[in-house]
PDB file of C-alpha atoms in Angstrom:
ATOM      1  CA  MET A   1      13.690 -12.033  55.390  1.00  0.00           C
ATOM      2  CA  THR A   2      12.767 -14.359  52.544  1.00  0.00           C
ATOM      3  CA  MET A   3       9.319 -12.824  52.252  1.00  0.00           C
ATOM      4  CA  LEU A   4      10.756  -9.315  52.073  1.00  0.00           C
ATOM      5  CA  THR A   5      13.194 -10.357  49.353  1.00  0.00           C
ATOM      6  CA  THR A   6      10.424 -11.996  47.312  1.00  0.00           C
ATOM      7  CA  THR A   7       8.206  -8.921  47.614  1.00  0.00           C
ATOM      8  CA  LEU A   8      11.011  -6.588  46.574  1.00  0.00           C
ATOM      9  CA  ARG A   9      11.879  -8.802  43.626  1.00  0.00           C
ATOM     10  CA  ARG A  10       8.248  -8.834  42.433  1.00  0.00           C
ATOM     11  CA  THR A  11       7.813  -5.064  42.647  1.00  0.00           C
ATOM     12  CA  THR A  12      11.108  -4.439  40.888  1.00  0.00           C
ATOM     13  CA  ALA A  13      10.187  -6.872  38.090  1.00  0.00           C
ATOM     14  CA  SER A  14       6.775  -5.291  37.602  1.00  0.00           C
ATOM     15  CA  GLN A  15       8.318  -1.804  37.507  1.00  0.00           C
ATOM     16  CA  ARG A  16      10.856  -2.975  34.917  1.00  0.00           C
ATOM     17  CA  SER A  17       8.177  -4.525  32.709  1.00  0.00           C
ATOM     18  CA  LEU A  18       6.054  -1.377  33.018  1.00  0.00           C
ATOM     19  CA  ALA A  19       9.026   0.759  31.971  1.00  0.00           C
ATOM     20  CA  LEU A  20       9.610  -1.487  28.950  1.00  0.00           C
ATOM     21  CA  LEU A  21       5.976  -1.228  27.912  1.00  0.00           C
ATOM     22  CA  GLN A  22       5.959   2.539  28.250  1.00  0.00           C
ATOM     23  CA  SER A  23       9.182   2.984  26.280  1.00  0.00           C
ATOM     24  CA  GLN A  24       7.937   0.804  23.408  1.00  0.00           C
ATOM     25  CA  ARG A  25       6.210   3.508  21.395  1.00  0.00           C
ATOM     26  CA  ARG A  26       5.899   3.315  17.663  1.00  0.00           C
ATOM     27  CA  HIS A  27       5.708   6.482  15.644  1.00  0.00           C
ATOM     28  CA  GLY A  28       4.768   6.675  11.981  1.00  0.00           C
ATOM     29  CA  GLY A  29       8.246   7.682  10.934  1.00  0.00           C
ATOM     30  CA  SER A  30       8.530   8.349   7.226  1.00  0.00           C
ATOM     31  CA  VAL A  31       5.186   6.790   6.307  1.00  0.00           C
ATOM     32  CA  SER A  32       3.281   8.975   3.865  1.00  0.00           C
ATOM     33  CA  LYS A  33      -0.449   8.796   3.267  1.00  0.00           C
ATOM     34  CA  ASN A  34      -1.806   7.559  -0.042  1.00  0.00           C
ATOM     35  CA  LYS A  35      -3.786  10.362  -1.677  1.00  0.00           C
ATOM     36  CA  HIS A  36      -6.216   8.017  -3.416  1.00  0.00           C
ATOM     37  CA  VAL A  37      -6.990   6.057  -0.251  1.00  0.00           C
ATOM     38  CA  GLU A  38      -7.621   9.291   1.644  1.00  0.00           C
ATOM     39  CA  ASN A  39      -9.937  10.580  -1.105  1.00  0.00           C
ATOM     40  CA  TRP A  40     -11.874   7.316  -1.141  1.00  0.00           C
ATOM     41  CA  ASN A  41     -12.173   7.313   2.643  1.00  0.00           C
ATOM     42  CA  ASN A  42     -13.509  10.881   2.641  1.00  0.00           C
ATOM     43  CA  TRP A  43     -15.973  10.033  -0.132  1.00  0.00           C
ATOM     44  CA  ARG A  44     -17.148   6.943   1.727  1.00  0.00           C
ATOM     45  CA  GLY A  45     -17.646   8.903   4.933  1.00  0.00           C
ATOM     46  CA  ASP A  46     -19.717  11.580   3.195  1.00  0.00           C
ATOM     47  CA  SER A  47     -21.791   9.264   1.000  1.00  0.00           C
ATOM     48  CA  GLU A  48     -24.849   9.275   3.249  1.00  0.00           C
ATOM     49  CA  LYS A  49     -24.978  13.069   2.992  1.00  0.00           C
ATOM     50  CA  ARG A  50     -24.873  12.998  -0.816  1.00  0.00           C
ATOM     51  CA  PHE A  51     -27.299  10.098  -1.363  1.00  0.00           C
ATOM     52  CA  ARG A  52     -30.771  11.039  -2.591  1.00  0.00           C
ATOM     53  CA  PHE A  53     -33.432   8.622  -3.753  1.00  0.00           C
ATOM     54  CA  ASN A  54     -35.045  10.461  -6.652  1.00  0.00           C
ATOM     55  CA  GLY A  55     -36.198   9.712 -10.200  1.00  0.00           C
ATOM     56  CA  HIS A  56     -32.685   9.939 -11.629  1.00  0.00           C
ATOM     57  CA  PHE A  57     -31.381   7.350  -9.163  1.00  0.00           C
ATOM     58  CA  PHE A  58     -34.377   5.085  -9.756  1.00  0.00           C
ATOM     59  CA  THR A  59     -33.743   5.204 -13.520  1.00  0.00           C
ATOM     60  CA  TYR A  60     -30.149   4.052 -13.018  1.00  0.00           C
ATOM     61  CA  LEU A  61     -31.267   1.379 -10.570  1.00  0.00           C
ATOM     62  CA  ALA A  62     -33.860   0.018 -12.998  1.00  0.00           C
ATOM     63  CA  ALA A  63     -31.518   0.148 -16.000  1.00  0.00           C
ATOM     64  CA  GLY A  64     -28.608  -1.452 -14.157  1.00  0.00           C
ATOM     65  CA  GLY A  65     -30.348  -3.945 -11.900  1.00  0.00           C
ATOM     66  CA  ILE A  66     -33.998  -4.655 -12.455  1.00  0.00           C
ATOM     67  CA  PHE A  67     -34.112  -4.670 -16.259  1.00  0.00           C
ATOM     68  CA  PRO A  68     -31.185  -7.121 -16.801  1.00  0.00           C
ATOM     69  CA  PHE A  69     -32.537  -9.497 -14.151  1.00  0.00           C
ATOM     70  CA  THR A  70     -36.015  -9.452 -15.718  1.00  0.00           C
ATOM     71  CA  LEU A  71     -34.571 -10.029 -19.193  1.00  0.00           C
ATOM     72  CA  TYR A  72     -32.465 -12.939 -17.927  1.00  0.00           C
ATOM     73  CA  TYR A  73     -35.462 -14.465 -16.143  1.00  0.00           C
ATOM     74  CA  VAL A  74     -37.758 -14.194 -19.179  1.00  0.00           C
ATOM     75  CA  LEU A  75     -35.193 -15.641 -21.593  1.00  0.00           C
ATOM     76  CA  GLY A  76     -34.302 -18.397 -19.132  1.00  0.00           C
ATOM     77  CA  SER A  77     -37.927 -19.375 -18.594  1.00  0.00           C
ATOM     78  CA  ASP A  78     -38.417 -19.607 -22.365  1.00  0.00           C
ATOM     79  CA  GLU A  79     -35.390 -21.910 -22.577  1.00  0.00           C
ATOM     80  CA  ARG A  80     -36.695 -24.043 -19.712  1.00  0.00           C
ATOM     81  CA  VAL A  81     -40.126 -24.401 -21.338  1.00  0.00           C
ATOM     82  CA  ARG A  82     -38.628 -25.519 -24.652  1.00  0.00           C
ATOM     83  CA  GLY A  83     -36.160 -27.884 -22.981  1.00  0.00           C
ATOM     84  CA  TYR A  84     -33.000 -26.548 -24.614  1.00  0.00           C
ATOM     85  CA  MET A  85     -31.096 -26.591 -21.358  1.00  0.00           C
ATOM     86  CA  SER A  86     -30.833 -30.383 -21.069  1.00  0.00           C
ATOM     87  CA  PRO A  87     -27.747 -31.827 -22.847  1.00  0.00           C
ATOM     88  CA  ALA A  88     -29.436 -35.159 -23.714  1.00  0.00           C
TER      89      ALA A  88
END
């Protein structure tokens, strides 16, 4: 008798917890999407289709990345040779 009662209690408890989990659904409600976030997400998803490595891109890459680094390195090496960097 005790075993039957324990088994019934366990199955009833598991059915109750399953019903609670199934009824706990969350819907978006009145949440509206941000237009700018959606546009950015679409742009980010399509970027590999629009990317082309050509002369125009290489010009921007050199002007924005390689040239400033080279200029900084050359000016810094000149300063290091002359010893202007040391405060003493």
